[in-house]
XYZ file of C-alpha atoms in Angstrom:
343
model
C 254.764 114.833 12.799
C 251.713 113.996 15.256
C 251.189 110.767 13.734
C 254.774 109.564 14.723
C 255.161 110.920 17.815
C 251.418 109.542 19.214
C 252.225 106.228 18.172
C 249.544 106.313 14.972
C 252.041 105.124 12.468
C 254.552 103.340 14.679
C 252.310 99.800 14.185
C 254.777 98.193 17.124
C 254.703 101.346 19.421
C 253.960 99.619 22.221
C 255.344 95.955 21.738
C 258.654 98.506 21.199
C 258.552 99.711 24.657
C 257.799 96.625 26.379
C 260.472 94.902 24.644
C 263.035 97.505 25.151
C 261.981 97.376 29.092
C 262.338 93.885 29.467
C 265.939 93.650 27.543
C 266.614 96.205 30.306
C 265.519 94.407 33.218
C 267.424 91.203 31.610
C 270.359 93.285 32.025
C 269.738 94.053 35.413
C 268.810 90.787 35.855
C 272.331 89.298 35.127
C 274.736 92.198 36.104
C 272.910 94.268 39.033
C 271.083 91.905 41.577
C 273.016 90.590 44.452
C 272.268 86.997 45.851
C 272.633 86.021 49.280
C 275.526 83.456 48.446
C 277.040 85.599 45.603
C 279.278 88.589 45.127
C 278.090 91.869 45.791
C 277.013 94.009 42.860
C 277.119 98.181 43.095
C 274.744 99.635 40.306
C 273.912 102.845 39.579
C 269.947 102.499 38.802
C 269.618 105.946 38.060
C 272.285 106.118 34.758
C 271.084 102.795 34.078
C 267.733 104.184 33.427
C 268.599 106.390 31.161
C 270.578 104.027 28.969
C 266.838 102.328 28.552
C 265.290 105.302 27.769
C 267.433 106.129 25.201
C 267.648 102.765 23.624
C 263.866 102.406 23.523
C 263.686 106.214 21.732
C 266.160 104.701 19.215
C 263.596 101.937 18.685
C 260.690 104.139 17.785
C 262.639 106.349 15.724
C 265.042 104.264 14.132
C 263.424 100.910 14.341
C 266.652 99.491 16.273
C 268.334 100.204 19.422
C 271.973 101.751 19.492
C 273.384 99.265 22.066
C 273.031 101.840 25.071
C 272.006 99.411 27.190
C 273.613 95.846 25.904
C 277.111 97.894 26.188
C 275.809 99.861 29.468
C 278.073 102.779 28.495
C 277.005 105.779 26.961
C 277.733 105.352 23.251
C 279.574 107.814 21.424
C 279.207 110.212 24.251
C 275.678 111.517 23.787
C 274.830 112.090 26.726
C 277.845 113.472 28.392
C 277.115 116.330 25.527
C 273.400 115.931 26.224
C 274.428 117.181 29.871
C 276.914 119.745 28.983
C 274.758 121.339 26.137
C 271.525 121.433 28.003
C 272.251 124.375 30.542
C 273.074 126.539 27.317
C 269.999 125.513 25.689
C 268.157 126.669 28.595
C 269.594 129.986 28.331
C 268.966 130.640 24.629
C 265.291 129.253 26.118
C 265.273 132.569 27.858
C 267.398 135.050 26.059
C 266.199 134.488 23.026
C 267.930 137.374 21.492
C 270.817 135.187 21.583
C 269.588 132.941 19.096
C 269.736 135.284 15.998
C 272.616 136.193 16.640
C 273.755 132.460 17.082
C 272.121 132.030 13.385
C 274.071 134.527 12.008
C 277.436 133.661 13.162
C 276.941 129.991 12.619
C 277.222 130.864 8.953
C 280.992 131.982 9.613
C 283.031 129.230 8.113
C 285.741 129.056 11.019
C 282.874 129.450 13.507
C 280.991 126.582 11.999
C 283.846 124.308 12.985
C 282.579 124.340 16.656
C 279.249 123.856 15.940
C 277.749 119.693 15.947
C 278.528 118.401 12.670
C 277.288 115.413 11.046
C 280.803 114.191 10.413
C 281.973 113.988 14.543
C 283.375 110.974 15.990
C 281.101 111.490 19.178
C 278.223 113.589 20.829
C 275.013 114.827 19.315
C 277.330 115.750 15.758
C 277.627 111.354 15.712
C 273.652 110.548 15.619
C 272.873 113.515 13.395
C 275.975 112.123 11.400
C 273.947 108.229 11.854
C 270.679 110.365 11.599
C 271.145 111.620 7.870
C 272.690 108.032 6.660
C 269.331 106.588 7.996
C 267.097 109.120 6.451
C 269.524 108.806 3.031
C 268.758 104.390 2.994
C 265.114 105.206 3.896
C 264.754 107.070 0.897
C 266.377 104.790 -1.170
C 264.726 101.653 0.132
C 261.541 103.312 0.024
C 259.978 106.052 2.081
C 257.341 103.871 3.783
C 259.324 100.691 3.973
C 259.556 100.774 7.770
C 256.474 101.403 10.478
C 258.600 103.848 12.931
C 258.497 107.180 13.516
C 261.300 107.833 10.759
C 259.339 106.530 8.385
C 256.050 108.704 9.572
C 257.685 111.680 9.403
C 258.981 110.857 5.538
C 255.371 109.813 4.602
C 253.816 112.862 5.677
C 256.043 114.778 3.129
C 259.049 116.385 6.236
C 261.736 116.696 4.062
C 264.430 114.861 4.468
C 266.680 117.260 5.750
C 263.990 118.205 8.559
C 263.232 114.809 9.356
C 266.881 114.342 9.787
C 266.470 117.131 12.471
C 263.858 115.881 13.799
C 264.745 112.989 14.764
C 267.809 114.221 16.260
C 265.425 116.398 18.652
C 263.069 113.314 19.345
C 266.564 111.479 20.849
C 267.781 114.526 22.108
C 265.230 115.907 24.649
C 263.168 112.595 24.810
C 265.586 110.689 26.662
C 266.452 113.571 29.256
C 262.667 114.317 30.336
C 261.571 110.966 30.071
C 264.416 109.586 32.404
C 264.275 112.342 34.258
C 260.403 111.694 35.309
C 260.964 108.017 35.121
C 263.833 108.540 38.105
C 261.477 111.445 39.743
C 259.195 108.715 40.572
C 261.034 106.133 41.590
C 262.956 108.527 44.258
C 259.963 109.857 45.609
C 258.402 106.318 45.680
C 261.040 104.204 47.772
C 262.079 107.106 50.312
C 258.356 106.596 51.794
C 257.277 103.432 52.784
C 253.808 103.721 53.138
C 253.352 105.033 49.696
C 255.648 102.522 48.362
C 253.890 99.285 49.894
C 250.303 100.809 49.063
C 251.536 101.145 45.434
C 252.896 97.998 45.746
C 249.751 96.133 46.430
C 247.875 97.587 43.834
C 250.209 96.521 41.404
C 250.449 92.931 43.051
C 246.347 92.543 43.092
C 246.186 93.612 39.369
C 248.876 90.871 38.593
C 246.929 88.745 40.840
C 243.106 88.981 39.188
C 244.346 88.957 36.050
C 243.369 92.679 35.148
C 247.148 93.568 34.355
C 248.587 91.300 31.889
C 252.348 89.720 31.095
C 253.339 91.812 29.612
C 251.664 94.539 30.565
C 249.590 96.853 28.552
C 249.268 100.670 28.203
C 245.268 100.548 28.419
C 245.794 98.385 31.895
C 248.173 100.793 33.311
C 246.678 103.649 33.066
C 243.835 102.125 35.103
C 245.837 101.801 38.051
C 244.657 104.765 40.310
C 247.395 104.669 42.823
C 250.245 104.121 40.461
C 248.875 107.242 38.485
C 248.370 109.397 41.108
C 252.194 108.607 42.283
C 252.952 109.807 38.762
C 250.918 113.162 38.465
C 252.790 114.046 42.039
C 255.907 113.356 41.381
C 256.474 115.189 37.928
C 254.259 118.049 40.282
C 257.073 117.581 42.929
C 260.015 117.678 40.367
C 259.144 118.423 37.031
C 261.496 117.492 34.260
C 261.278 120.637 32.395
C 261.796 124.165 34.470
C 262.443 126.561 31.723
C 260.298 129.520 31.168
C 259.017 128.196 27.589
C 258.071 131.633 26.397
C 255.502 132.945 24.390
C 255.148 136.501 21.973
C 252.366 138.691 22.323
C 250.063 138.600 19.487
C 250.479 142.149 17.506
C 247.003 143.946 19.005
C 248.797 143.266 22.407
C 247.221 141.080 24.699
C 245.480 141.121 28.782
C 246.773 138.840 31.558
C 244.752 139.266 34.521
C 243.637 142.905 33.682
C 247.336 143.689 33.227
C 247.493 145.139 29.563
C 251.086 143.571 27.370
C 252.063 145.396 24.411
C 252.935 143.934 20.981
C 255.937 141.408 21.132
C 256.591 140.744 24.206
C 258.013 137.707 25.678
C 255.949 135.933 28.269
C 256.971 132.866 29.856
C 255.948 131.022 33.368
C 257.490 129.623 36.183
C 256.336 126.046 36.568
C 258.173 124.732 39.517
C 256.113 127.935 41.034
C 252.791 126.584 39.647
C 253.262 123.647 40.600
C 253.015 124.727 44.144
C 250.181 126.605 43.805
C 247.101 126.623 46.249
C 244.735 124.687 43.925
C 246.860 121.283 45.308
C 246.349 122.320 49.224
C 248.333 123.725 51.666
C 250.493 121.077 51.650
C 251.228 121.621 48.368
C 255.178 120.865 49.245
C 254.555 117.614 50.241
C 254.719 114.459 48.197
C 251.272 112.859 48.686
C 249.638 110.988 45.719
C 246.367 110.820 47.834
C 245.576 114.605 47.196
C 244.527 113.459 43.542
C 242.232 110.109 44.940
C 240.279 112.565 47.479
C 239.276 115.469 45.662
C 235.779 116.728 44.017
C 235.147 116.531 40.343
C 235.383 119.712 40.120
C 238.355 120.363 41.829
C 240.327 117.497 40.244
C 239.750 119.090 36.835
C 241.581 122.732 37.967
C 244.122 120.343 39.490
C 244.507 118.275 36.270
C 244.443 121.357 33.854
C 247.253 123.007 35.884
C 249.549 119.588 35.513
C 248.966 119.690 31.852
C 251.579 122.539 31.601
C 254.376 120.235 32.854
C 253.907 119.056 28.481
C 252.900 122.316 27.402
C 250.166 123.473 25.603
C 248.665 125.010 22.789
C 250.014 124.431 19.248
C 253.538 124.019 21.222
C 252.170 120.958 23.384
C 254.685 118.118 23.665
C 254.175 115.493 20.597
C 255.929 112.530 22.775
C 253.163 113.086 25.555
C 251.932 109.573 24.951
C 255.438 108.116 24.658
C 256.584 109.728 28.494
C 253.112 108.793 30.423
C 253.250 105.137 28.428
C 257.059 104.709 29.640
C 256.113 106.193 33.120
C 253.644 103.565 33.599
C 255.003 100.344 32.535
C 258.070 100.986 33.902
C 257.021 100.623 37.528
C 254.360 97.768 36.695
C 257.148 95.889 34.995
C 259.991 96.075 37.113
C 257.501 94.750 39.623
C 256.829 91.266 38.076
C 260.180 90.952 37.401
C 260.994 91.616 41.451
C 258.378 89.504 41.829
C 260.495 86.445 40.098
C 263.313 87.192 41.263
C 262.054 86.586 44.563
């Protein structure tokens, strides 16, 4: 599934986001900006947001959007469920115990009936419903017919009926974390003015010496010191994942810190906690993107290795990695040339 979810077989991957980011900011464009001799427009950036993200996850896996964003609405209530189902997911996360017994009684016919189901009107039972008549014309048109992550995941031999699930996943907790981050940022960003104008002007001088293009691409982005540094503190600051993401003991037990852990045992970490540990200073509490521009090689690499468990790691490391920091960093370099017109 690697393939798919870094972009390797998805020959539009980035062209995809791009284009799904600027049909956004057409939107807000026409039905969120107020000008000085027009009406007054209230818009709520923050849903809006996440009505892109979804839409441009739809892309990649789908090849087309869902109309999240054209309609502005969320379409057929995925992610009011999305919202209501994700506490409860975070609880099987932790008592796991739970989710055995969840596999057992799911096979109870009356039982079942509450469950998502392919043939629902609305929710996350509507896209796998949508998911599974995709995966069904893919196969009949021809497995690799279409570049997207669909069509990776068929060519690699998933089976249909995992790929179905799959994809379902991809939508499912892509569009959460991603927004989530995306919306991190931005809060942290515009609530302090300094950091805001400073990022500001190194997006304006790439624009202006031609090192960032129109549109913008990710190898440009990511070059931007500032802007990443306001990313790696922010998802620090307010990580889009806080679950305990638990691991088993191997069966010969295993030592953490010279603290011996029998055989199959649960272990799992508190990242908000880490996040706040010592390594990033004393004023680890603080939202300061500078800590990562003024430290010592060394130093940044302890500080870099304990951000990479905001994705995971291991075998268990998020696929979509590339898809989140891609959408994290266009996003703000985009929506800046387009402030920059509408000026």
């Amino acid at each position: 599934m690697a393939p798919g979810y870094e972009g390797k077989d998805v020959d539009n991957f980035e062209q995809d986001i791009v284009r799904s980011l600027q049909n956004w900011i057409l939107y807000i464009e026409e039905h969120g900006v107020s000008h000085p001799n027009g009406p007054y427009k209230e818009f709520e950036i923050g849903r809006s947001i996440q009505y892109y993200v979804t839409d441009m996850i739809c892309v990649l896996c789908f090849g087309h959007p869902f109309g999240f964003v054209a309609k502005h609405a969320d379409c057929f209530e995925f992610l009011k469920t999305l919202e209501e189902r994700l506490p409860i997911v975070e609880k099987f996360s932790i008592f796991t115990e739970v989710n055995h017994l969840l596999a057992l009684v799911s096979h109870i016919p009356w039982l079942r009936r509450v469950l998502p189901s392919a043939g629902d009107s609305k929710g996350i039972g509507k896209i796998i419903g949508i998911s599974r008549e995709l995966v069904k014309n893919r196969i009949a048109e021809g497995i690799e017919s279409r570049p997207d992550m669909l069509g990776s995941f068929l060519s690699h031999g998933l089976e249909p009926s995992l790929a179905e699930l799959e994809i379902t996943i991809a939508l499912f907790a892509g569009s959460d974390t991603t927004a989530t981050s995306i919306r991190a940022i931005l809060l942290h960003v515009i609530t302090n003015p300094f950091i805001y104008l400073r990022l500001q002007r190194e997006i304006d001088s790439g624009i202006m010496d031609g090192s960032i293009s129109s549109p913008a691409r990710e190898d440009e982005v990511r070059k931007l010191p500032y802007l990443q540094a306001c990313i790696r503190e922010a998802l620090r600051i307010f990580p889009p994942i806080t679950y305990l993401r638990e691991r088993v003991t191997p069966k010969d037990g295993d030592t953490l810190n010279g603290y011996p852990i029998p055989a199959g045992v649960n272990i799992g970490f508190n990242l908000p906690g880490l996040l706040l540990n010592d390594v990033f200073g004393c004023d680890a509490r603080t939202f300061r993107p500078e800590r990562w521009l003024d430290q010592e090689p060394a130093h940044l690499r302890n500080m870099e290795s304990t951000m990479d468990f905001v994705f995971g790691w291991g075998a268990t490391s998020c696929l979509g990695r590339r898809m989140a920091k891609a959408n994290q960093s266009m996003f703000f370099v985009e929506v800046s040339h387009a402030a920059q017109s509408i000026d």
